[in-house]
Short mmCIF file of C-alpha atoms in Angstrom, two decimals:
data_model
loop_
_atom_site.label_atom_id
_atom_site.label_comp_id
_atom_site.label_asym_id
_atom_site.label_seq_id
_atom_site.Cartn_x
_atom_site.Cartn_y
_atom_site.Cartn_z
CA UNK A 1 -18.83 25.83 66.00
CA UNK A 2 -20.62 26.04 69.32
CA UNK A 3 -23.84 24.13 69.70
CA UNK A 4 -24.63 25.36 73.19
CA UNK A 5 -26.13 28.69 72.17
CA UNK A 6 -28.73 27.41 69.75
CA UNK A 7 -31.15 30.18 70.62
CA UNK A 8 -28.92 33.10 69.79
CA UNK A 9 -26.95 31.94 66.80
CA UNK A 10 -25.92 34.60 64.35
CA UNK A 11 -26.82 34.24 60.69
CA UNK A 12 -23.14 33.61 60.16
CA UNK A 13 -23.27 30.47 62.26
CA UNK A 14 -26.65 29.45 60.98
CA UNK A 15 -25.53 29.35 57.35
CA UNK A 16 -22.47 27.40 58.49
CA UNK A 17 -24.63 24.31 58.40
CA UNK A 18 -24.56 23.20 54.76
CA UNK A 19 -28.11 21.84 54.74
CA UNK A 20 -29.43 25.05 56.29
CA UNK A 21 -27.51 27.07 53.75
CA UNK A 22 -29.07 25.17 50.86
CA UNK A 23 -32.53 25.51 52.37
CA UNK A 24 -32.09 29.23 52.94
CA UNK A 25 -30.64 30.17 49.59
CA UNK A 26 -32.70 27.96 47.27
CA UNK A 27 -35.62 30.44 47.19
CA UNK A 28 -33.12 33.13 46.15
CA UNK A 29 -32.01 31.29 43.03
CA UNK A 30 -35.04 31.80 40.82
CA UNK A 31 -35.54 35.55 41.41
CA UNK A 32 -31.82 36.13 40.90
CA UNK A 33 -31.84 34.13 37.68
CA UNK A 34 -34.81 36.10 36.38
CA UNK A 35 -33.17 39.38 37.33
CA UNK A 36 -30.03 38.29 35.48
CA UNK A 37 -32.00 37.38 32.36
CA UNK A 38 -33.85 40.71 32.39
CA UNK A 39 -30.60 42.63 32.83
CA UNK A 40 -29.09 40.75 29.91
CA UNK A 41 -32.04 41.40 27.62
CA UNK A 42 -32.20 45.11 28.43
CA UNK A 43 -28.42 45.44 28.37
CA UNK A 44 -28.11 43.76 24.97
CA UNK A 45 -30.92 45.87 23.57
CA UNK A 46 -29.15 49.01 24.70
CA UNK A 47 -25.82 47.70 23.46
CA UNK A 48 -27.02 47.08 19.93
CA UNK A 49 -29.98 49.34 19.28
CA UNK A 50 -29.77 52.26 21.63
CA UNK A 51 -26.16 53.30 21.90
CA UNK A 52 -24.14 55.35 19.46
CA UNK A 53 -20.77 54.45 18.06
CA UNK A 54 -17.86 55.93 19.93
CA UNK A 55 -16.25 58.91 18.20
CA UNK A 56 -12.87 57.28 18.72
CA UNK A 57 -13.49 53.54 18.53
CA UNK A 58 -16.48 53.47 16.20
CA UNK A 59 -18.69 50.44 16.47
CA UNK A 60 -16.05 48.34 18.20
CA UNK A 61 -17.08 50.09 21.41
CA UNK A 62 -19.84 47.48 21.47
CA UNK A 63 -17.22 44.82 22.27
CA UNK A 64 -16.46 46.80 25.41
CA UNK A 65 -19.95 45.99 26.72
CA UNK A 66 -18.94 42.34 27.07
CA UNK A 67 -15.23 42.90 27.62
CA UNK A 68 -15.33 45.25 30.60
CA UNK A 69 -17.74 43.11 32.70
CA UNK A 70 -15.63 40.01 32.09
CA UNK A 71 -12.43 41.86 32.93
CA UNK A 72 -14.05 43.13 36.14
CA UNK A 73 -15.28 39.64 37.03
CA UNK A 74 -11.84 38.12 36.46
CA UNK A 75 -10.62 40.23 39.39
CA UNK A 76 -13.81 40.21 41.45
CA UNK A 77 -13.92 36.40 41.43
CA UNK A 78 -10.34 36.27 42.65
CA UNK A 79 -11.36 38.57 45.49
CA UNK A 80 -14.24 36.18 46.29
CA UNK A 81 -11.82 33.24 46.30
CA UNK A 82 -9.39 35.13 48.51
CA UNK A 83 -12.08 35.93 51.07
CA UNK A 84 -13.20 32.29 50.94
CA UNK A 85 -9.60 31.18 51.45
CA UNK A 86 -9.41 33.38 54.55
CA UNK A 87 -12.70 31.82 55.62
CA UNK A 88 -11.20 28.36 55.28
CA UNK A 89 -7.96 29.12 57.08
CA UNK A 90 -8.89 31.70 59.69
CA UNK A 91 -12.51 31.02 60.62
CA UNK A 92 -12.63 27.41 59.41
CA UNK A 93 -16.06 28.15 58.03
CA UNK A 94 -17.35 24.90 56.51
CA UNK A 95 -18.86 26.65 53.51
CA UNK A 96 -15.77 28.64 52.64
CA UNK A 97 -14.03 25.87 50.76
CA UNK A 98 -17.27 24.98 48.99
CA UNK A 99 -17.50 28.59 47.86
CA UNK A 100 -13.86 28.57 46.80
CA UNK A 101 -14.20 25.38 44.80
CA UNK A 102 -17.33 26.60 43.03
CA UNK A 103 -15.85 30.00 42.16
CA UNK A 104 -12.49 29.00 40.69
CA UNK A 105 -13.70 27.50 37.36
CA UNK A 106 -16.08 30.43 36.89
CA UNK A 107 -13.23 32.85 37.47
CA UNK A 108 -11.09 31.03 34.93
CA UNK A 109 -13.91 31.18 32.38
CA UNK A 110 -14.52 34.91 32.84
CA UNK A 111 -10.80 35.60 32.61
CA UNK A 112 -10.59 33.61 29.38
CA UNK A 113 -13.58 35.52 28.01
CA UNK A 114 -11.97 38.84 28.95
CA UNK A 115 -8.90 37.82 26.96
CA UNK A 116 -10.99 36.57 24.04
CA UNK A 117 -13.06 39.74 23.73
CA UNK A 118 -9.97 41.83 24.36
CA UNK A 119 -8.20 40.16 21.45
CA UNK A 120 -11.19 40.68 19.16
CA UNK A 121 -11.28 44.34 20.19
CA UNK A 122 -7.55 44.70 19.74
CA UNK A 123 -7.49 43.46 16.15
CA UNK A 124 -9.49 46.35 14.63
CA UNK A 125 -8.19 48.89 17.15
CA UNK A 126 -4.47 48.10 17.42
CA UNK A 127 -4.21 46.00 14.28
CA UNK A 128 -3.20 42.87 16.19
CA UNK A 129 -4.99 40.20 18.18
CA UNK A 130 -2.40 40.15 20.87
CA UNK A 131 -0.49 43.10 22.20
CA UNK A 132 1.94 42.67 25.10
CA UNK A 133 0.40 45.56 26.93
CA UNK A 134 0.09 45.75 30.67
CA UNK A 135 -3.59 44.94 31.01
CA UNK A 136 -3.72 41.96 28.68
CA UNK A 137 -0.49 40.48 29.97
CA UNK A 138 -1.46 40.63 33.61
CA UNK A 139 -4.86 39.16 32.73
CA UNK A 140 -3.05 36.29 31.02
CA UNK A 141 -0.94 35.70 34.12
CA UNK A 142 -4.13 35.77 36.20
CA UNK A 143 -5.59 33.09 33.92
CA UNK A 144 -2.49 30.96 34.52
CA UNK A 145 -2.95 31.36 38.28
CA UNK A 146 -6.59 30.27 38.00
CA UNK A 147 -5.64 27.23 35.92
CA UNK A 148 -2.87 26.42 38.39
CA UNK A 149 -5.38 26.46 41.25
CA UNK A 150 -7.71 24.15 39.31
CA UNK A 151 -4.83 21.78 38.54
CA UNK A 152 -3.72 21.81 42.17
CA UNK A 153 -7.23 21.07 43.36
CA UNK A 154 -7.72 18.20 40.96
CA UNK A 155 -4.44 16.59 42.01
CA UNK A 156 -5.65 15.96 45.55
CA UNK A 157 -7.74 12.97 46.56
CA UNK A 158 -8.78 14.29 49.96
CA UNK A 159 -11.01 17.31 49.39
CA UNK A 160 -10.77 18.83 52.87
CA UNK A 161 -7.01 18.73 52.83
CA UNK A 162 -7.00 20.12 49.30
CA UNK A 163 -9.14 23.06 50.38
CA UNK A 164 -6.63 24.19 52.99
CA UNK A 165 -3.61 23.83 50.74
CA UNK A 166 -5.36 25.56 47.85
CA UNK A 167 -6.37 28.32 50.24
CA UNK A 168 -2.73 28.91 51.17
CA UNK A 169 -1.75 29.09 47.51
CA UNK A 170 -4.68 31.39 46.74
CA UNK A 171 -3.47 33.81 49.41
CA UNK A 172 0.07 33.68 48.02
CA UNK A 173 -1.44 34.52 44.63
CA UNK A 174 -3.45 37.35 46.14
CA UNK A 175 -0.29 38.90 47.57
CA UNK A 176 1.51 38.40 44.29
CA UNK A 177 -1.10 39.70 41.85
CA UNK A 178 -0.51 43.39 42.66
CA UNK A 179 3.25 42.83 42.35
CA UNK A 180 2.77 41.05 39.02
CA UNK A 181 0.50 43.85 37.82
CA UNK A 182 2.99 46.50 38.84
CA UNK A 183 5.94 44.70 37.22
CA UNK A 184 4.05 44.03 34.01
CA UNK A 185 2.89 47.64 33.75
CA UNK A 186 6.44 48.82 34.38
CA UNK A 187 7.75 46.42 31.77
CA UNK A 188 5.23 47.29 29.08
CA UNK A 189 5.72 51.05 29.40
CA UNK A 190 9.44 50.40 29.23
CA UNK A 191 9.21 48.70 25.88
CA UNK A 192 6.59 50.87 24.21
CA UNK A 193 5.85 54.36 25.47
CA UNK A 194 2.17 53.61 25.80
CA UNK A 195 -0.50 55.64 24.10
CA UNK A 196 -3.12 52.96 24.52
CA UNK A 197 -6.70 54.00 24.67
CA UNK A 198 -7.99 53.62 28.21
CA UNK A 199 -11.56 52.37 28.31
CA UNK A 200 -13.65 54.11 30.89
CA UNK A 201 -11.31 57.07 30.62
CA UNK A 202 -12.04 60.57 31.74
CA UNK A 203 -15.61 61.05 30.59
CA UNK A 204 -17.82 58.64 28.71
CA UNK A 205 -21.09 59.83 27.23
CA UNK A 206 -24.14 58.63 29.14
CA UNK A 207 -25.38 56.64 26.15
CA UNK A 208 -22.32 54.41 26.44
CA UNK A 209 -22.37 54.31 30.23
CA UNK A 210 -25.93 52.93 30.37
CA UNK A 211 -25.34 49.69 28.42
CA UNK A 212 -21.96 49.31 30.11
CA UNK A 213 -23.51 49.44 33.57
CA UNK A 214 -26.39 47.17 32.59
CA UNK A 215 -24.05 44.54 31.19
CA UNK A 216 -21.76 44.99 34.18
CA UNK A 217 -24.57 44.11 36.58
CA UNK A 218 -25.91 41.39 34.28
CA UNK A 219 -22.59 39.55 34.30
CA UNK A 220 -22.07 40.09 38.01
CA UNK A 221 -25.49 38.62 38.79
CA UNK A 222 -24.79 35.80 36.35
CA UNK A 223 -21.72 34.97 38.41
CA UNK A 224 -23.66 35.15 41.67
CA UNK A 225 -26.39 32.82 40.41
CA UNK A 226 -23.96 30.31 38.94
CA UNK A 227 -21.79 30.46 42.04
CA UNK A 228 -24.74 29.79 44.32
CA UNK A 229 -25.97 26.93 42.17
CA UNK A 230 -22.51 25.41 41.95
CA UNK A 231 -22.18 25.68 45.75
CA UNK A 232 -25.42 23.74 46.19
CA UNK A 233 -24.15 21.08 43.80
CA UNK A 234 -20.83 20.91 45.61
CA UNK A 235 -22.57 20.45 48.98
CA UNK A 236 -24.62 17.61 47.49
CA UNK A 237 -21.52 16.10 45.96
CA UNK A 238 -19.85 16.01 49.37
CA UNK A 239 -22.87 14.25 50.82
CA UNK A 240 -22.69 11.76 47.94
CA UNK A 241 -19.04 11.10 48.72
CA UNK A 242 -19.78 10.63 52.43
CA UNK A 243 -22.56 8.17 51.64
CA UNK A 244 -20.37 6.28 49.21
CA UNK A 245 -17.66 6.04 51.82
CA UNK A 246 -20.19 4.73 54.34
CA UNK A 247 -21.43 2.16 51.85
CA UNK A 248 -17.91 1.05 51.13
CA UNK A 249 -17.15 0.72 54.83
CA UNK A 250 -20.23 -1.37 55.34
CA UNK A 251 -19.36 -3.57 52.40
CA UNK A 252 -15.78 -4.35 53.41
CA UNK A 253 -16.16 -6.20 56.76
CA UNK B 1 25.55 23.89 68.23
CA UNK B 2 22.22 25.63 67.90
CA UNK B 3 19.35 23.64 66.39
CA UNK B 4 19.23 25.96 63.40
CA UNK B 5 22.92 25.38 62.63
CA UNK B 6 22.40 21.65 63.05
CA UNK B 7 19.56 21.80 60.59
CA UNK B 8 21.71 23.74 58.12
CA UNK B 9 24.46 21.15 58.41
CA UNK B 10 22.06 18.27 57.97
CA UNK B 11 20.55 19.79 54.86
CA UNK B 12 23.91 20.71 53.37
CA UNK B 13 25.28 17.24 53.97
CA UNK B 14 22.21 15.61 52.45
CA UNK B 15 22.33 17.88 49.43
CA UNK B 16 26.03 17.35 48.76
CA UNK B 17 26.03 13.61 49.46
CA UNK B 18 24.31 12.96 46.19
CA UNK B 19 26.81 15.23 44.45
CA UNK B 20 25.40 14.19 41.11
CA UNK B 21 22.36 16.41 41.63
CA UNK B 22 24.35 19.61 41.53
CA UNK B 23 26.25 18.48 38.47
CA UNK B 24 23.06 17.56 36.63
CA UNK B 25 21.54 20.93 37.46
CA UNK B 26 24.55 22.79 36.06
CA UNK B 27 24.56 20.55 33.00
CA UNK B 28 20.88 21.23 32.41
CA UNK B 29 21.45 24.98 32.75
CA UNK B 30 24.30 24.86 30.23
CA UNK B 31 22.40 22.73 27.76
CA UNK B 32 19.27 24.89 27.82
CA UNK B 33 21.43 27.95 27.23
CA UNK B 34 23.48 26.29 24.51
CA UNK B 35 20.55 24.83 22.62
CA UNK B 36 18.96 28.22 21.96
CA UNK B 37 21.47 29.27 19.27
CA UNK B 38 20.55 26.15 17.32
CA UNK B 39 16.93 27.27 17.38
CA UNK B 40 17.39 30.98 16.62
CA UNK B 41 20.46 30.82 14.40
CA UNK B 42 24.14 31.66 15.00
CA UNK B 43 23.82 35.43 14.48
CA UNK B 44 26.15 36.99 17.07
CA UNK B 45 24.37 40.32 17.47
CA UNK B 46 20.96 38.70 17.80
CA UNK B 47 22.31 36.25 20.37
CA UNK B 48 23.97 39.02 22.36
CA UNK B 49 20.72 40.98 22.45
CA UNK B 50 18.61 38.08 23.72
CA UNK B 51 21.33 36.51 25.87
CA UNK B 52 20.09 37.98 29.21
CA UNK B 53 16.69 36.49 28.53
CA UNK B 54 18.20 33.12 27.64
CA UNK B 55 20.32 33.03 30.78
CA UNK B 56 17.34 33.92 32.94
CA UNK B 57 15.12 31.31 31.32
CA UNK B 58 17.84 28.68 31.75
CA UNK B 59 18.18 29.65 35.41
CA UNK B 60 14.43 29.55 35.92
CA UNK B 61 14.09 26.09 34.36
CA UNK B 62 17.10 24.71 36.22
CA UNK B 63 15.70 25.90 39.53
CA UNK B 64 12.34 24.31 38.74
CA UNK B 65 14.18 21.07 38.10
CA UNK B 66 15.68 21.03 41.58
CA UNK B 67 12.64 21.87 43.67
CA UNK B 68 11.55 18.28 44.24
CA UNK B 69 14.53 17.85 46.51
CA UNK B 70 13.24 20.40 49.03
CA UNK B 71 10.54 18.43 50.85
CA UNK B 72 9.83 15.25 48.87
CA UNK B 73 12.52 12.96 50.39
CA UNK B 74 11.72 14.19 53.92
CA UNK B 75 8.04 13.62 53.29
CA UNK B 76 8.58 10.10 51.96
CA UNK B 77 10.82 8.83 54.74
CA UNK B 78 8.70 10.48 57.42
CA UNK B 79 11.29 12.91 58.74
CA UNK B 80 9.03 15.81 57.83
CA UNK B 81 6.64 14.69 60.57
CA UNK B 82 9.54 14.49 63.01
CA UNK B 83 10.71 17.93 61.99
CA UNK B 84 7.24 19.32 62.64
CA UNK B 85 7.42 18.06 66.19
CA UNK B 86 10.94 19.33 66.77
CA UNK B 87 11.82 22.07 69.19
CA UNK B 88 12.80 24.27 66.28
CA UNK B 89 9.72 25.85 64.67
CA UNK B 90 8.91 24.48 61.24
CA UNK B 91 9.41 27.90 59.69
CA UNK B 92 13.02 27.91 60.91
CA UNK B 93 13.50 24.43 59.48
CA UNK B 94 12.21 25.69 56.15
CA UNK B 95 14.40 28.76 56.34
CA UNK B 96 17.41 26.44 56.70
CA UNK B 97 16.19 24.35 53.79
CA UNK B 98 15.71 27.48 51.71
CA UNK B 99 19.24 28.73 52.40
CA UNK B 100 20.73 25.37 51.51
CA UNK B 101 18.54 25.08 48.43
CA UNK B 102 19.81 28.43 47.23
CA UNK B 103 23.42 27.43 47.97
CA UNK B 104 23.27 24.17 46.05
CA UNK B 105 21.00 25.11 43.17
CA UNK B 106 21.61 28.80 42.47
CA UNK B 107 25.26 29.33 43.35
CA UNK B 108 26.48 26.58 40.96
CA UNK B 109 24.51 28.27 38.18
CA UNK B 110 26.14 31.59 39.03
CA UNK B 111 29.53 29.92 38.82
CA UNK B 112 28.69 28.30 35.50
CA UNK B 113 27.22 31.42 33.93
CA UNK B 114 30.55 32.84 32.58
CA UNK B 115 30.78 29.93 30.14
CA UNK B 116 27.23 30.54 28.95
CA UNK B 117 27.97 34.27 28.68
CA UNK B 118 30.96 33.45 26.47
CA UNK B 119 28.88 31.19 24.22
CA UNK B 120 26.16 33.80 23.88
CA UNK B 121 28.55 36.65 23.10
CA UNK B 122 27.78 38.88 26.08
CA UNK B 123 30.32 41.66 26.63
CA UNK B 124 32.05 42.12 29.98
CA UNK B 125 30.03 45.01 31.52
CA UNK B 126 26.76 43.32 30.60
CA UNK B 127 28.04 40.10 32.12
CA UNK B 128 28.80 41.92 35.35
CA UNK B 129 25.21 43.15 35.47
CA UNK B 130 24.02 39.62 34.65
CA UNK B 131 25.87 38.22 37.66
CA UNK B 132 24.42 40.91 39.94
CA UNK B 133 20.91 40.34 38.70
CA UNK B 134 21.18 36.55 39.01
CA UNK B 135 22.59 36.86 42.52
CA UNK B 136 19.76 39.19 43.54
CA UNK B 137 16.96 37.37 41.75
CA UNK B 138 17.64 33.71 42.45
CA UNK B 139 16.71 33.97 46.17
CA UNK B 140 13.19 34.96 45.09
CA UNK B 141 13.06 32.05 42.64
CA UNK B 142 14.24 29.69 45.38
CA UNK B 143 11.58 31.08 47.71
CA UNK B 144 8.79 30.59 45.16
CA UNK B 145 10.10 27.09 44.49
CA UNK B 146 9.86 26.37 48.20
CA UNK B 147 6.23 27.54 48.26
CA UNK B 148 5.40 25.45 45.21
CA UNK B 149 7.12 22.43 46.70
CA UNK B 150 5.43 22.88 50.09
CA UNK B 151 1.99 23.14 48.51
CA UNK B 152 2.48 20.01 46.42
CA UNK B 153 4.18 17.76 49.01
CA UNK B 154 1.03 15.75 49.79
CA UNK B 155 0.43 15.02 46.09
CA UNK B 156 2.09 11.90 44.84
CA UNK B 157 3.07 13.33 41.48
CA UNK B 158 3.36 16.92 42.62
CA UNK B 159 6.46 17.52 40.55
CA UNK B 160 4.42 18.27 37.47
CA UNK B 161 2.10 20.72 39.15
CA UNK B 162 4.62 22.80 41.05
CA UNK B 163 6.14 24.45 37.93
CA UNK B 164 2.66 25.46 36.73
CA UNK B 165 2.04 27.13 40.07
CA UNK B 166 5.44 28.77 40.29
CA UNK B 167 5.70 30.17 36.76
CA UNK B 168 3.05 32.93 37.12
CA UNK B 169 4.51 33.96 40.47
CA UNK B 170 7.95 34.24 38.88
CA UNK B 171 6.91 36.71 36.19
CA UNK B 172 8.09 39.76 38.17
CA UNK B 173 11.44 38.10 38.87
CA UNK B 174 12.03 37.50 35.17
CA UNK B 175 10.89 41.02 34.24
CA UNK B 176 13.10 42.80 36.74
CA UNK B 177 15.92 40.28 36.32
CA UNK B 178 16.24 40.82 32.58
CA UNK B 179 15.56 44.56 32.87
CA UNK B 180 18.36 44.87 35.39
CA UNK B 181 20.73 43.69 32.67
CA UNK B 182 19.49 45.37 29.52
CA UNK B 183 17.11 48.21 30.16
CA UNK B 184 18.10 51.86 30.46
CA UNK B 185 16.45 51.81 33.90
CA UNK B 186 18.54 48.92 35.13
CA UNK B 187 19.20 50.66 38.45
CA UNK B 188 15.52 50.78 39.33
CA UNK B 189 15.02 47.20 38.13
CA UNK B 190 17.91 46.00 40.29
CA UNK B 191 16.39 47.65 43.34
CA UNK B 192 12.97 46.16 42.60
CA UNK B 193 14.58 42.75 42.18
CA UNK B 194 16.35 43.05 45.50
CA UNK B 195 13.14 44.18 47.22
CA UNK B 196 11.26 41.26 45.72
CA UNK B 197 13.87 38.79 46.91
CA UNK B 198 13.95 40.23 50.42
CA UNK B 199 10.18 40.06 50.69
CA UNK B 200 9.89 36.57 49.22
CA UNK B 201 12.65 35.14 51.39
CA UNK B 202 11.26 36.79 54.51
CA UNK B 203 7.71 35.50 54.02
CA UNK B 204 8.31 32.10 52.45
CA UNK B 205 9.36 30.13 55.57
CA UNK B 206 6.11 31.08 57.29
CA UNK B 207 3.90 30.48 54.25
CA UNK B 208 5.52 27.14 53.44
CA UNK B 209 5.36 26.03 57.08
CA UNK B 210 1.71 26.99 57.18
CA UNK B 211 1.02 25.07 53.95
CA UNK B 212 2.74 21.94 55.23
CA UNK B 213 1.03 22.25 58.59
CA UNK B 214 -2.44 22.67 57.15
CA UNK B 215 -1.98 19.75 54.77
CA UNK B 216 -1.01 17.37 57.55
CA UNK B 217 -3.69 17.94 60.18
CA UNK C 1 -30.43 44.91 12.48
CA UNK C 2 -28.28 47.97 12.71
CA UNK C 3 -25.18 48.61 10.68
CA UNK C 4 -22.13 47.60 12.67
CA UNK C 5 -19.62 49.31 10.43
CA UNK C 6 -16.45 47.89 8.91
CA UNK C 7 -15.54 45.77 11.95
CA UNK C 8 -18.82 43.91 12.22
CA UNK C 9 -17.07 40.53 12.06
CA UNK C 10 -15.12 41.17 15.23
CA UNK C 11 -18.11 42.45 17.14
CA UNK C 12 -20.31 39.55 16.11
CA UNK C 13 -17.66 36.96 16.92
CA UNK C 14 -17.01 38.52 20.31
CA UNK C 15 -20.70 38.25 21.17
CA UNK C 16 -21.04 34.76 19.70
CA UNK C 17 -18.04 33.52 21.66
CA UNK C 18 -19.32 35.00 24.91
CA UNK C 19 -22.82 33.65 24.30
CA UNK C 20 -21.59 30.14 23.58
CA UNK C 21 -19.40 30.10 26.68
CA UNK C 22 -22.12 31.52 28.92
CA UNK C 23 -24.68 29.03 27.62
CA UNK C 24 -22.23 26.19 28.04
CA UNK C 25 -21.42 27.09 31.62
CA UNK C 26 -25.11 27.46 32.48
CA UNK C 27 -25.89 24.12 30.84
CA UNK C 28 -22.99 22.46 32.62
CA UNK C 29 -24.02 23.90 35.98
CA UNK C 30 -27.59 22.64 35.54
CA UNK C 31 -26.44 19.24 34.25
CA UNK C 32 -24.01 18.83 37.14
CA UNK C 33 -26.70 19.84 39.63
CA UNK C 34 -29.19 17.32 38.19
CA UNK C 35 -26.65 14.51 38.00
CA UNK C 36 -25.47 15.05 41.57
CA UNK C 37 -29.01 15.33 42.88
CA UNK C 38 -29.96 12.08 41.14
CA UNK C 39 -26.87 10.34 42.50
CA UNK C 40 -27.69 11.57 45.99
CA UNK C 41 -31.28 10.42 45.66
CA UNK C 42 -30.32 6.90 44.60
CA UNK C 43 -27.73 6.64 47.34
CA UNK C 44 -30.15 7.82 50.00
CA UNK C 45 -32.74 5.41 48.66
CA UNK C 46 -30.47 2.40 48.85
CA UNK C 47 -28.93 3.34 52.17
CA UNK C 48 -31.73 2.13 54.51
CA UNK C 49 -32.16 -1.00 52.39
CA UNK C 50 -28.53 -1.75 53.00
CA UNK C 51 -28.90 -1.25 56.72
CA UNK C 52 -31.91 -3.49 57.22
CA UNK C 53 -30.36 -6.89 56.42
CA UNK C 54 -27.47 -5.98 58.71
CA UNK C 55 -29.74 -5.35 61.70
CA UNK C 56 -31.81 -8.39 60.84
CA UNK C 57 -28.81 -10.66 60.70
#
């Protein structure tokens, strides 16, 4: 962080100041929230009233409209956390660990929802809530990694130190996730020569694509809004902790 | 004597001085393996078919049990700070620790596995494959243990968190490890297992050193 | 309401579960934001008061 070039700071450096970041992004919150709500309303309307049943899945295709966005977010959020972890370790950006801390619980929630909706889709389609197929199993492992990160973070007292250690573990996870995915896929095809229906396969009719895309963007914007709001809260929480520490220091001597 | 060899000797001596540790690890491995038949029933064919899985689970749990030893004592008596300032880079120190950890926590399990194989009714060719797969897979488990231990050193009760972190990372090891014994594609699984171990062992010293370094400053 | 076919239960429960979770996480985010903001406000309010007797003494 160089303070000497105040006149020609890049936006990157300018948002590095937490207070500035809050001031800059607060006006964004309300429009984004409204956009999310509109997307949800339109998406749900399409999902229930304006899309046909799939010729193969019947009405259960409607579960896909909430399942696919959650499954996408479970991986997208991990990508966000990974980039934030790089931000913490490589660039030492002060907001990166705030972003990481705000995103992890959201990622865990979306992953859990992907599993939940997947199970409810699997019951009518495969005849069982849980199938040890490649997708579901690697999503379950991803959920364990998220929960592990949360547990690791909560175990630390010192938040700044926690951020760096969690960032290292997050990167280890990021390297490992493709390996886990590969091994689980290999394993599940080994045990059952898969003939699983692949959602989003070769060619979906437009009437199914429209609600899918709407819900996809609705959930993605939902994540962005919640992430931003949680980052603001986290920044305030850090200020609270600093003030409390100051108060305690003043009280002791 | 080179610093690396000195480090190896120090670690080995420390690990073997409390000889009870190794014995407890082997005992734990045996007991986990031997308690399964009580839970699933004494059916010989069933036991033989799930035996590779049992042996791998017992190995996995036993190696989780021993990971506290990697950095915790050095962290508590302050020698970890000294080691960070040593001439030898921290990653080399951790590589030495990793080698010793594998020697004292995986090799005893390998030596004890014939008894477990006998109890679980594994035939001889399958047992040969079991030994190969354990020998190839345990380095990766040791490496993941080292990462888990390094990440949780600063936490006072890190021992409970490390297994939660390590278990998801170890999924590929268990998959390829058991497949190398039982599956029709055991050749491919063995190669994958070896590749995984090579990669994990090569990267772990740097990752663990980085984790310890970033927690301290 | 449209006819959801023989598997209506699963579809409805999937949506109900997602809705409950999404509402909960939104509510929690807002609650957490309010609580932290209030905490910060009280701390900032009592901070100068704390400083004044020190400088006076």
